mmCIF file of C-alpha atoms in Angstrom:
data_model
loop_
_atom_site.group_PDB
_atom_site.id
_atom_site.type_symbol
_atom_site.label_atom_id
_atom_site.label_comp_id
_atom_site.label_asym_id
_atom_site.label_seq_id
_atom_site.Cartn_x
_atom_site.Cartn_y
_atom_site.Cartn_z
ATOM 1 C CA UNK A 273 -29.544 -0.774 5.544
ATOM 2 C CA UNK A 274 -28.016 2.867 4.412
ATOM 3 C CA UNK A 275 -30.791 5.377 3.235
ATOM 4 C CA UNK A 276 -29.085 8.408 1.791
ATOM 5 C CA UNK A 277 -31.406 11.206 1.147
ATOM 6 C CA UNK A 278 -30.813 14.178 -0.678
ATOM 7 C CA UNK A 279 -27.497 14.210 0.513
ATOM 8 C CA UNK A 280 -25.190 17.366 -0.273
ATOM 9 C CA UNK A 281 -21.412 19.028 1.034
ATOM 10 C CA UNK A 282 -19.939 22.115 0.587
ATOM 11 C CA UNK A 283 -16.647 22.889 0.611
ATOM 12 C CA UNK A 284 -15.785 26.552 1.933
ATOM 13 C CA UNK A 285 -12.105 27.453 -0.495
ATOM 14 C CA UNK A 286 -10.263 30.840 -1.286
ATOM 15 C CA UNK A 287 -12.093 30.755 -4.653
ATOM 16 C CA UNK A 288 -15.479 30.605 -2.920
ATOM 17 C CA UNK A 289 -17.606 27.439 -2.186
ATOM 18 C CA UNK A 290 -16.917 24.318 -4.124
ATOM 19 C CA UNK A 291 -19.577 21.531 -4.050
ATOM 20 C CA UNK A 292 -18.600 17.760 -3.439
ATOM 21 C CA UNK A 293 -21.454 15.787 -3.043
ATOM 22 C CA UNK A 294 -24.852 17.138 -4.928
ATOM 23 C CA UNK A 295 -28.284 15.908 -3.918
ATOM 24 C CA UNK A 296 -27.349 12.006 -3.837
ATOM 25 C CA UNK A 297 -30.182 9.174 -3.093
ATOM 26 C CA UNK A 298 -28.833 5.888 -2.710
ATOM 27 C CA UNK A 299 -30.008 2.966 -0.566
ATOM 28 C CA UNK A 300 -28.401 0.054 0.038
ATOM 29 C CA UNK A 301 -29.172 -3.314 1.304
ATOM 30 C CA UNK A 302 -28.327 -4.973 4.652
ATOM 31 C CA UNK A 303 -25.401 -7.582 3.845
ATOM 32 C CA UNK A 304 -24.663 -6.294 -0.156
ATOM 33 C CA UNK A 305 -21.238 -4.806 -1.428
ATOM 34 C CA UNK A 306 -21.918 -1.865 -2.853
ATOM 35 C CA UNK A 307 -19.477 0.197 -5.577
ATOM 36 C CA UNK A 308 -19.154 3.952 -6.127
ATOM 37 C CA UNK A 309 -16.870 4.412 -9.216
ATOM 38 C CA UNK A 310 -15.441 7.568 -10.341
ATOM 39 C CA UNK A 311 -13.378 9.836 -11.200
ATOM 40 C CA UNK A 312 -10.802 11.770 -8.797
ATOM 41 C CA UNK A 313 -13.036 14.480 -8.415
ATOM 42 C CA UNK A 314 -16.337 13.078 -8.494
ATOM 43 C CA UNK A 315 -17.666 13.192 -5.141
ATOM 44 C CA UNK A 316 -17.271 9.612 -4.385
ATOM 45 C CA UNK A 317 -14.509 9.477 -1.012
ATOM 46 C CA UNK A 318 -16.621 12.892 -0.043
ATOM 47 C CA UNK A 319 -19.677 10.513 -0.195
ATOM 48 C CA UNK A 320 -18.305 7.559 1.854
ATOM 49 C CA UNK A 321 -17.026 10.456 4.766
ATOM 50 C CA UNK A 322 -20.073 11.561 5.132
ATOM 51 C CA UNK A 323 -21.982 7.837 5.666
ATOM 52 C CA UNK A 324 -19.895 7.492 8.764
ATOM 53 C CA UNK A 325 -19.788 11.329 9.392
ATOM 54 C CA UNK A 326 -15.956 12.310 9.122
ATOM 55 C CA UNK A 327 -17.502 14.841 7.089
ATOM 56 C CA UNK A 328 -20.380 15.937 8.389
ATOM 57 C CA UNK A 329 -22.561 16.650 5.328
ATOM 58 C CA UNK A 330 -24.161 20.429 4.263
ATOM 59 C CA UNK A 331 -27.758 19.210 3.806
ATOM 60 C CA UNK A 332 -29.473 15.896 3.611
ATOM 61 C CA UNK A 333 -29.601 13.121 5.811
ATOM 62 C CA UNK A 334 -27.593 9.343 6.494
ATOM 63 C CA UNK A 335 -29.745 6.756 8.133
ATOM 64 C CA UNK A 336 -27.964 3.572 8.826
ATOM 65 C CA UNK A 337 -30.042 0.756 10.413
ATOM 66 C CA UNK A 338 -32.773 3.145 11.540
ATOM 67 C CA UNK A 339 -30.823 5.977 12.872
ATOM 68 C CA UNK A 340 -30.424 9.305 11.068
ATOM 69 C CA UNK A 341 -26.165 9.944 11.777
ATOM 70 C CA UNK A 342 -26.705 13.462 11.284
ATOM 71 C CA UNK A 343 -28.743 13.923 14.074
ATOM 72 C CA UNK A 344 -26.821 12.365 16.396
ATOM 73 C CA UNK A 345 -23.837 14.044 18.384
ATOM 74 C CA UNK A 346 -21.300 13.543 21.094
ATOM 75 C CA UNK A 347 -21.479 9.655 22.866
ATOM 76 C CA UNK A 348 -24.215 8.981 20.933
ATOM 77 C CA UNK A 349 -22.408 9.784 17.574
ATOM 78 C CA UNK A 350 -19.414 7.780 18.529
ATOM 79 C CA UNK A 351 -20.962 4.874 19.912
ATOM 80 C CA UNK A 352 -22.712 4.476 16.445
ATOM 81 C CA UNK A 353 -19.436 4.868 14.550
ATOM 82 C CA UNK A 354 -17.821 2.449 16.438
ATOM 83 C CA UNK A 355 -20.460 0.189 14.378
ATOM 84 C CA UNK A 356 -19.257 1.287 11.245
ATOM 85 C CA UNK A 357 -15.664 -0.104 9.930
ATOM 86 C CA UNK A 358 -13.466 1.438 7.881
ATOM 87 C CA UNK A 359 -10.221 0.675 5.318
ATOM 88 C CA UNK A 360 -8.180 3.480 4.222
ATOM 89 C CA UNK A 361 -5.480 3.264 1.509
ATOM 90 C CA UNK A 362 -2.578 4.217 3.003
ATOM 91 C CA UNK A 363 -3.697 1.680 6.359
ATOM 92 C CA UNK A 364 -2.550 4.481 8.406
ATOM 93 C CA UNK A 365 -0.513 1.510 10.566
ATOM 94 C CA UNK A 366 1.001 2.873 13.804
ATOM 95 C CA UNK A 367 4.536 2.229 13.214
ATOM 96 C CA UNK A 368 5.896 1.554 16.981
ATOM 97 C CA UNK A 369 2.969 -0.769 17.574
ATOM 98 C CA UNK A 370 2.760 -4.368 16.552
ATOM 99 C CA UNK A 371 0.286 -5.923 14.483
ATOM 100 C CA UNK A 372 -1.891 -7.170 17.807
ATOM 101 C CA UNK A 373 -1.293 -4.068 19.625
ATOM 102 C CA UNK A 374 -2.655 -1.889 16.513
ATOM 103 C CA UNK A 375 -5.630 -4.019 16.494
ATOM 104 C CA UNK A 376 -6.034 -3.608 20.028
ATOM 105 C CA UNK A 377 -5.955 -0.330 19.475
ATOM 106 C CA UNK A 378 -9.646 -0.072 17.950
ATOM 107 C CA UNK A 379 -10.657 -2.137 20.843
ATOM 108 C CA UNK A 380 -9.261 0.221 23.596
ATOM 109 C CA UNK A 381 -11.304 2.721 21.632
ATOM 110 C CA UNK A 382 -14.632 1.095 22.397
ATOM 111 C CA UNK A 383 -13.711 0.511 26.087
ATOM 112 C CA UNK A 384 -13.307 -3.447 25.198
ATOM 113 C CA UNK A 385 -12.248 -5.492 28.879
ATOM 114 C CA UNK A 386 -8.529 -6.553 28.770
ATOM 115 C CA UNK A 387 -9.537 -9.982 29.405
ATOM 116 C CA UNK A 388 -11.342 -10.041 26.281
ATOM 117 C CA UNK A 389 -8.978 -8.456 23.846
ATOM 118 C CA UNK A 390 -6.334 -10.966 23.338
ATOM 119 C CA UNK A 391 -9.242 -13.560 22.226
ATOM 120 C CA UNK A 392 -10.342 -11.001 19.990
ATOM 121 C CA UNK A 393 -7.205 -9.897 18.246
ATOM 122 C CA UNK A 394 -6.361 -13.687 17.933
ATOM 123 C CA UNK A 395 -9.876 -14.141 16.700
ATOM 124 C CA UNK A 396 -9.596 -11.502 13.899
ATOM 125 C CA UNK A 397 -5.590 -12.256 13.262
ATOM 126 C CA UNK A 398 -7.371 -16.116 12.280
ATOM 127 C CA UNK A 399 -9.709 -14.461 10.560
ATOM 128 C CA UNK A 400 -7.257 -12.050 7.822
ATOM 129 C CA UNK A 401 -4.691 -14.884 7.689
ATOM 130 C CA UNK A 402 -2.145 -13.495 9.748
ATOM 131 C CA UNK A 403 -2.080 -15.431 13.102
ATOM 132 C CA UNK A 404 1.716 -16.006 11.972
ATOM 133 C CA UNK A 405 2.268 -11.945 12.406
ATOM 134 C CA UNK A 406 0.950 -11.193 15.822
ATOM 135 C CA UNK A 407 4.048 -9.438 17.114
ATOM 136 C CA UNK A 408 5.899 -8.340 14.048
ATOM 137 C CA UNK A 409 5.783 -4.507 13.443
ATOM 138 C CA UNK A 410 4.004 -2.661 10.279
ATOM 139 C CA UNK A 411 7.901 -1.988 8.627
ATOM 140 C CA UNK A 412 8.359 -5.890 8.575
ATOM 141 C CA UNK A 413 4.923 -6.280 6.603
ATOM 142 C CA UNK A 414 4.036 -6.103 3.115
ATOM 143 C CA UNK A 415 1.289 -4.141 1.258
ATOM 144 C CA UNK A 416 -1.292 -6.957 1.331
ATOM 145 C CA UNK A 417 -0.539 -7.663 4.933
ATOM 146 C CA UNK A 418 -0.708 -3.945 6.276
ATOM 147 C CA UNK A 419 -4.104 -4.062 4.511
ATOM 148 C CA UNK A 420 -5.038 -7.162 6.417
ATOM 149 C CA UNK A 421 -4.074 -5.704 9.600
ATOM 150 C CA UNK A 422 -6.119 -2.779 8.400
ATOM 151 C CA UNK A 423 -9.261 -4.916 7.742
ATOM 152 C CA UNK A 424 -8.527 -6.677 11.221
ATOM 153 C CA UNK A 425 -8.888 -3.335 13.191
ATOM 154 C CA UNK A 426 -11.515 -2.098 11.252
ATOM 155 C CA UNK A 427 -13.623 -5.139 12.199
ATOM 156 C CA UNK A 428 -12.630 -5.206 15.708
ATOM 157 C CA UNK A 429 -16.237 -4.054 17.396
ATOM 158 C CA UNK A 430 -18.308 -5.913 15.514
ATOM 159 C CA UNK A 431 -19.187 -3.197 12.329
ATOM 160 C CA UNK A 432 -22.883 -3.661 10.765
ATOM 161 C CA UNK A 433 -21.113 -1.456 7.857
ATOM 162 C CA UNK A 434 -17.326 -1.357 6.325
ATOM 163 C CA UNK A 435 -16.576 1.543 4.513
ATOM 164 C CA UNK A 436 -13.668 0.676 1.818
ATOM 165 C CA UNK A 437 -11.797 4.237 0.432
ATOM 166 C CA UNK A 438 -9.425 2.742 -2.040
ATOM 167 C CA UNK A 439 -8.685 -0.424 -0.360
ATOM 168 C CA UNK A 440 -6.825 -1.432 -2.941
ATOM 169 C CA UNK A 441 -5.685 1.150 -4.893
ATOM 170 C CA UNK A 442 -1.955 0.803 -3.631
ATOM 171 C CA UNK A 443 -1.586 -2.837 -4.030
ATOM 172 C CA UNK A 444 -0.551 -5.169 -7.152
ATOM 173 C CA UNK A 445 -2.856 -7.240 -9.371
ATOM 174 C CA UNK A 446 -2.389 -10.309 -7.762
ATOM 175 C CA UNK A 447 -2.516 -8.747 -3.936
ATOM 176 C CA UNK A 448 -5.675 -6.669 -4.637
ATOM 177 C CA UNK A 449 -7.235 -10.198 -5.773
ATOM 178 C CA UNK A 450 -6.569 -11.637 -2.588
ATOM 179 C CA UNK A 451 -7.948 -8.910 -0.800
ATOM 180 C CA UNK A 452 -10.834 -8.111 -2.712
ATOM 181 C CA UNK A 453 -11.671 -12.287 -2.011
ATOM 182 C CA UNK A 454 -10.668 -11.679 1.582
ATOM 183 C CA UNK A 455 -13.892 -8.547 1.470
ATOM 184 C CA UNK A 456 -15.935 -11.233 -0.305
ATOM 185 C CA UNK A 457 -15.466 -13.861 2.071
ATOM 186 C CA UNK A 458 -16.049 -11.232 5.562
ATOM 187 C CA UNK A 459 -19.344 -9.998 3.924
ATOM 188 C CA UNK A 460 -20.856 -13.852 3.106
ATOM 189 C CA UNK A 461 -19.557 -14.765 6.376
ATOM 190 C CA UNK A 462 -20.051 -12.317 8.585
ATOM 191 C CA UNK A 463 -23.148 -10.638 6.640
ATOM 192 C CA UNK A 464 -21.477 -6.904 6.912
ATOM 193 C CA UNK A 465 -22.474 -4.333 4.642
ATOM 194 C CA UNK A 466 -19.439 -3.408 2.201
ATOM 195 C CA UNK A 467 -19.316 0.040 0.867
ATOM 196 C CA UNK A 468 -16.716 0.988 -1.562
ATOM 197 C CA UNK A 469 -15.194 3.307 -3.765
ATOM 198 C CA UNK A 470 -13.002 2.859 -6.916
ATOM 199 C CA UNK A 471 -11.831 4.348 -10.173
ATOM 200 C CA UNK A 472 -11.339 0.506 -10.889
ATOM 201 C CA UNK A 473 -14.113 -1.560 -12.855
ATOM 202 C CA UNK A 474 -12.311 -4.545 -12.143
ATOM 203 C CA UNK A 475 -12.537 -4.036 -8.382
ATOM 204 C CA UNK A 476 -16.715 -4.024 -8.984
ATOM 205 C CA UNK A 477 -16.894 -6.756 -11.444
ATOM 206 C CA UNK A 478 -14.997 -8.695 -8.764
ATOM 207 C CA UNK A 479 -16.865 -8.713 -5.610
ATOM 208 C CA UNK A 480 -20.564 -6.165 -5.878
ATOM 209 C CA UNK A 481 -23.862 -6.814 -6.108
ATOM 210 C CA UNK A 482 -24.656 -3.321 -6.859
ATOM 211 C CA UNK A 483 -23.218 -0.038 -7.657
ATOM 212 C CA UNK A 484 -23.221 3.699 -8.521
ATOM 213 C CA UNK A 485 -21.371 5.787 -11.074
ATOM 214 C CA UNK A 486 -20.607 9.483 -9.756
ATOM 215 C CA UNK A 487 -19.683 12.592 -11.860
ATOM 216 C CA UNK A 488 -19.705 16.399 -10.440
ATOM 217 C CA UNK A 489 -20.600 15.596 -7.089
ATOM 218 C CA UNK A 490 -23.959 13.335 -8.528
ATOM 219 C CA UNK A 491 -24.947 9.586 -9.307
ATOM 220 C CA UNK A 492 -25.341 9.288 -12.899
ATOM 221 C CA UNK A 493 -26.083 5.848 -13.081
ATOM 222 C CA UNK A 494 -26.781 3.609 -10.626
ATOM 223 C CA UNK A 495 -28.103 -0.390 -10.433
ATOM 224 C CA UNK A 496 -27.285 -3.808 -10.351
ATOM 225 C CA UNK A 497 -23.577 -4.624 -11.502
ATOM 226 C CA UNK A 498 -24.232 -7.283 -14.110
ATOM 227 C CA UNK A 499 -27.365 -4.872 -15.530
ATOM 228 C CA UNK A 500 -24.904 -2.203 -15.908
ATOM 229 C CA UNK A 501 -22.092 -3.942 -17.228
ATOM 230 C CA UNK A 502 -24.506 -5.735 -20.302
ATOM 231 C CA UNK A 503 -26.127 -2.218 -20.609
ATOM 232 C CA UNK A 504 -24.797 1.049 -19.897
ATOM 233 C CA UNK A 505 -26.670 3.733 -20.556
ATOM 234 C CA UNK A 506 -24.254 6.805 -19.829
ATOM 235 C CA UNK A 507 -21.126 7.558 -21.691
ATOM 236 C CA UNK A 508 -19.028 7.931 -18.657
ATOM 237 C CA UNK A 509 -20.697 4.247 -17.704
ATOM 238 C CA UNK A 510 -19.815 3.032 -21.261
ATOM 239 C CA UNK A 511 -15.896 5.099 -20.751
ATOM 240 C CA UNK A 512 -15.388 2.708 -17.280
ATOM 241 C CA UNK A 513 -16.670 -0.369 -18.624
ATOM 242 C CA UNK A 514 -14.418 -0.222 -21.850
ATOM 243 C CA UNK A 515 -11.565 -0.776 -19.547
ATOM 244 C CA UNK A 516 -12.405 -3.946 -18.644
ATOM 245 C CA UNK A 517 -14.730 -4.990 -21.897
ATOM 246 C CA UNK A 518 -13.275 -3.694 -24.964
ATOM 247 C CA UNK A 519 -14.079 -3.563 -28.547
ATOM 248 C CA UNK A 520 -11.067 -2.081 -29.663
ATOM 249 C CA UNK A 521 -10.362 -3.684 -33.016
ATOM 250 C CA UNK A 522 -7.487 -2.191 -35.165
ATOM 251 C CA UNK A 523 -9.124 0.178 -37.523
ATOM 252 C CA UNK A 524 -7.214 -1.427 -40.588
ATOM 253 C CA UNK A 525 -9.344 -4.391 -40.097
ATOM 254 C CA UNK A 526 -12.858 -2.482 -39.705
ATOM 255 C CA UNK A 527 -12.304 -0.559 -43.274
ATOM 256 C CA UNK A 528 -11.179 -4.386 -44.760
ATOM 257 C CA UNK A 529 -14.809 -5.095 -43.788
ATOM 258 C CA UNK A 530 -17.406 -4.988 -46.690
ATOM 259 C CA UNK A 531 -20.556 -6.982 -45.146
ATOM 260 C CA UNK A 532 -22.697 -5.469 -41.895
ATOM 261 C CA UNK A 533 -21.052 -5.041 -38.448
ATOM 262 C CA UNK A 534 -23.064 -6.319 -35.916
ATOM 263 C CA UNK A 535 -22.504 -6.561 -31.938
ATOM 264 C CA UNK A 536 -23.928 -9.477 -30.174
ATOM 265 C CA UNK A 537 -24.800 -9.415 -26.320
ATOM 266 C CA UNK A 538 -25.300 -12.494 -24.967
ATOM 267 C CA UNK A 539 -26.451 -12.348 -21.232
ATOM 268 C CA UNK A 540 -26.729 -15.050 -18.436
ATOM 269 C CA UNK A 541 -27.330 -18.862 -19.261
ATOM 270 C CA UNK A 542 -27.618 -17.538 -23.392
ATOM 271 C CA UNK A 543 -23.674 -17.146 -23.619
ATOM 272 C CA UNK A 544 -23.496 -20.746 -23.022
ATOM 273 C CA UNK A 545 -25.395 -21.635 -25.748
ATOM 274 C CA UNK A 546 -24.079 -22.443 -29.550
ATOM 275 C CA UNK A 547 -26.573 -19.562 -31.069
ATOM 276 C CA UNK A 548 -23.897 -17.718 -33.407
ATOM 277 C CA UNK A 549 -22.590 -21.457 -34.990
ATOM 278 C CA UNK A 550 -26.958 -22.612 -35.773
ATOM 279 C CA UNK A 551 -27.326 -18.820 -37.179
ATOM 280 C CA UNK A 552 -24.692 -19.790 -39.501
ATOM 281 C CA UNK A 553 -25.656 -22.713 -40.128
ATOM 282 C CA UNK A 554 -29.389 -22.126 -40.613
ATOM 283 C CA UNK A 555 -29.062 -19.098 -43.143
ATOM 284 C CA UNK A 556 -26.993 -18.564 -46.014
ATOM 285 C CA UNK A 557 -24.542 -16.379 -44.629
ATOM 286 C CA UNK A 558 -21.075 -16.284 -43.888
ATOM 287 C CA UNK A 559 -20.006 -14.790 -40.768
ATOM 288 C CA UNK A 560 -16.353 -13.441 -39.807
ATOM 289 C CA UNK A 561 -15.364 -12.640 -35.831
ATOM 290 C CA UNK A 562 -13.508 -9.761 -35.207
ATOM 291 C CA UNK A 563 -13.453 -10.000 -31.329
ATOM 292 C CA UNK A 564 -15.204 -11.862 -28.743
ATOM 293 C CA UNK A 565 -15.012 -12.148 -25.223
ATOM 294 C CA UNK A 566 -16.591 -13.941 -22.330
ATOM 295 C CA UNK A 567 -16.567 -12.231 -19.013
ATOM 296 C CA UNK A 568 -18.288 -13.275 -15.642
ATOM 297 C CA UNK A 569 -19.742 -10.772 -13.323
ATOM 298 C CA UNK A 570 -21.459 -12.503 -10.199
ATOM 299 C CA UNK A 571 -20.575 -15.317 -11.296
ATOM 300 C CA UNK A 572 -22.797 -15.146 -14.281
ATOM 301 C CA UNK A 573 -21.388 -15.193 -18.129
ATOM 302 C CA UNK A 574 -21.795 -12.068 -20.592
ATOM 303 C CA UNK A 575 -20.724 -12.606 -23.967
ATOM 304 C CA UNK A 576 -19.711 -9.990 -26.331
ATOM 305 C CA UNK A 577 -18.602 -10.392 -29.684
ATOM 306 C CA UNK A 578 -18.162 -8.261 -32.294
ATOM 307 C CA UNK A 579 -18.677 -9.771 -36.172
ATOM 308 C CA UNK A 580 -19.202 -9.077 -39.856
ATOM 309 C CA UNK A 581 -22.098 -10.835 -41.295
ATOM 310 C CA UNK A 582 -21.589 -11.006 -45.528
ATOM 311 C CA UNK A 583 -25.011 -12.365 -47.115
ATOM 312 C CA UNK A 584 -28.020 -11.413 -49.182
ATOM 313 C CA UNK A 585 -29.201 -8.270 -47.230
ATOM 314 C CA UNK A 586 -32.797 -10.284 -46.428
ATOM 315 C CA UNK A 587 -30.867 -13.237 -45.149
ATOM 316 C CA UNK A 588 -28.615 -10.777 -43.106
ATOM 317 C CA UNK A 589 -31.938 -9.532 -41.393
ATOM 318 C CA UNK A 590 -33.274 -12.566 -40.733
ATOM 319 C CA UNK A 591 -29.824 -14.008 -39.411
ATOM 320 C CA UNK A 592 -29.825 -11.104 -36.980
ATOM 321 C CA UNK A 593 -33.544 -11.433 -35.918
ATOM 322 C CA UNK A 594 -32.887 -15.021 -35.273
ATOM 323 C CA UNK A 595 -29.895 -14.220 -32.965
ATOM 324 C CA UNK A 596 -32.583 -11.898 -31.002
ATOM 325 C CA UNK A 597 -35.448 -14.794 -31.103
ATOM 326 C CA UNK A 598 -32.697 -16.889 -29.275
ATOM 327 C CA UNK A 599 -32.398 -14.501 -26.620
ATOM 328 C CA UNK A 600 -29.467 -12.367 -27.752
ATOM 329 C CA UNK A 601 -29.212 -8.691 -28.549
ATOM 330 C CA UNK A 602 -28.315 -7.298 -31.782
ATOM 331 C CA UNK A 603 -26.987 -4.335 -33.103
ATOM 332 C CA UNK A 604 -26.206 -3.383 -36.053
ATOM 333 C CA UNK A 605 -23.026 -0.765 -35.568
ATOM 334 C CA UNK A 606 -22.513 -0.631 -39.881
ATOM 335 C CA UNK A 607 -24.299 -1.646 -42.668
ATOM 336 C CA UNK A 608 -22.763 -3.159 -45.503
ATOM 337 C CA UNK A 609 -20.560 -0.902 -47.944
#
């Protein structure tokens, strides 16, 4: 478990003292992937430095299984970093090394015995998918691969906690897919807490549990990720999740629109179910979709659609009421003109 208590840093800068992280709480499980999405700006790599103590924070402290990091120094800080993994962007690769020889690297670190290295590094080269690239050097590699090499070394000692800055943030679609299920499959497997950060919604929708939104330095929202994707409560929340859920519909089509504009939610097992096509067929109303989606987060469904309900204004209440009986959630964004 991470416990992060009224957790602060300050920056010292010609202009005078800039603030980067501002009075955070989080806590997160043992064995959960956990998001921080923001903004450059916002606070969030400043936050992940400061769990493993890169950056050692102003004020505040970082407990991680127990132990209070900021409290510890010298051996005893870096024999409990060596328990904490972590995945830059850039991979930070040494060039003149091969791929088993820059995993070995982290093991040499942590005073590993020869004889037990070249099990390891085969171990963890099985492990990425790259048993095939044991002695080719970083140049020869692509993106995805320098990132698996990256995830290889960073789980070399055994980490209770991998910290993920951008992980994917220089790789394609299809190779920060494959990564993000590579993350997935080390934390069900292996039972290692994942922290991340992203300016990416897609990254959290793929793989966390849970997750916090940053701004200024602060959380501004913070909870489960399917809770916060069906209902967002702050406008920077609402901004991030528009880029993966959208309502966009052309305004052309919105001023054609002469009954009431209603968005339907539809969470969990309920977005299965047939509940628009009985409304419709149960009241005397005539409905028209504009845009619907159905996206899965966790594995779960969330429906969203977006409609124009034309009817007697009674029936159109009713209609909508019935909708919410069945589980779903209503709102009306524009009445009738």
């Amino acid at each position: 478990m991470i416990r992060i208590k009224e957790l602060s840093k300050e920056y010292t800068t010609k202009k005078g003292p800039v603030i980067g992280v501002n009075q955070v709480n989080l806590t997160i499980s043992e064995g959960e992937v956990f998001g921080i999405v923001g903004y450059s700006g916002a606070g969030k790599s400043s936050l992940l430095r400061c769990i493993n103590l890169l950056e050692r924070p102003t004020g505040g402290s970082i407990e991680v299984n127990g132990r209070d990091l900021t409290k510890l120094k010298g051996e005893e800080l870096r024999k409990a970093r060596l328990k904490i993994g972590m995945i830059f962007q850039h991979f930070y690769l040494i060039s003149q090394k091969t791929v088993a020889e820059n995993i070995s690297f982290a093991l040499k670190a942590a005073s590993t015995p020869r004889e037990k290295m070249a099990s390891r590094v085969v171990e963890l080269l099985e492990m990425v998918g790259l048993t095939d690239k044991k002695d080719v050097y970083p140049a020869q590699l692509s993106g995805g691969q320098k990132q698996r090499v990256g995830i290889a070394r960073a789980l070399a000692n055994n980490p209770a906690v991998l910290l993920c800055d951008e992980a994917t943030s220089a790789l394609d679609p299809n190779t920060t897919l494959s990564i993000l299920r590579l993350l997935k499959k080390i934390n069900r497997e292996l039972n290692i807490t994942i922290v991340l950060i992203t300016h990416e919604m897609n990254v959290v929708k793929e793989i966390c549990d849970r997750m916090a939104v940053m701004q200024d330095g602060r959380v501004v929202e913070e909870g489960d990720v399917y809770d916060i994707f069906s209902n967002p409560v702050t406008d920077l929340t609402k901004e991030f999740i528009s880029s993966v859920v959208s309502f966009d519909v052309p305004q052309s089509i919105l001023d054609a629109c002469k009954g009431r504009l209603v968005k339907v939610l539809f969470r969990g097992d309920v977005a299965g179910e047939g509940i628009i096509a009985d409304t419709v067929k149960q009241f005397d109303i005539k409905a028209n979709f504009l845009h619907g989606s159905i996206e899965y987060i966790q594995e779960k469904p969330l429906g969203l659609f977006l409609m124009e309900i034309k009817g007697e204004p009674d029936d159109v209440t009713r209609a909508i009421s019935y909708m919410e009986g069945r589980g779903a959630q209503a709102e009306v964004i524009r009445n009738g003109l």
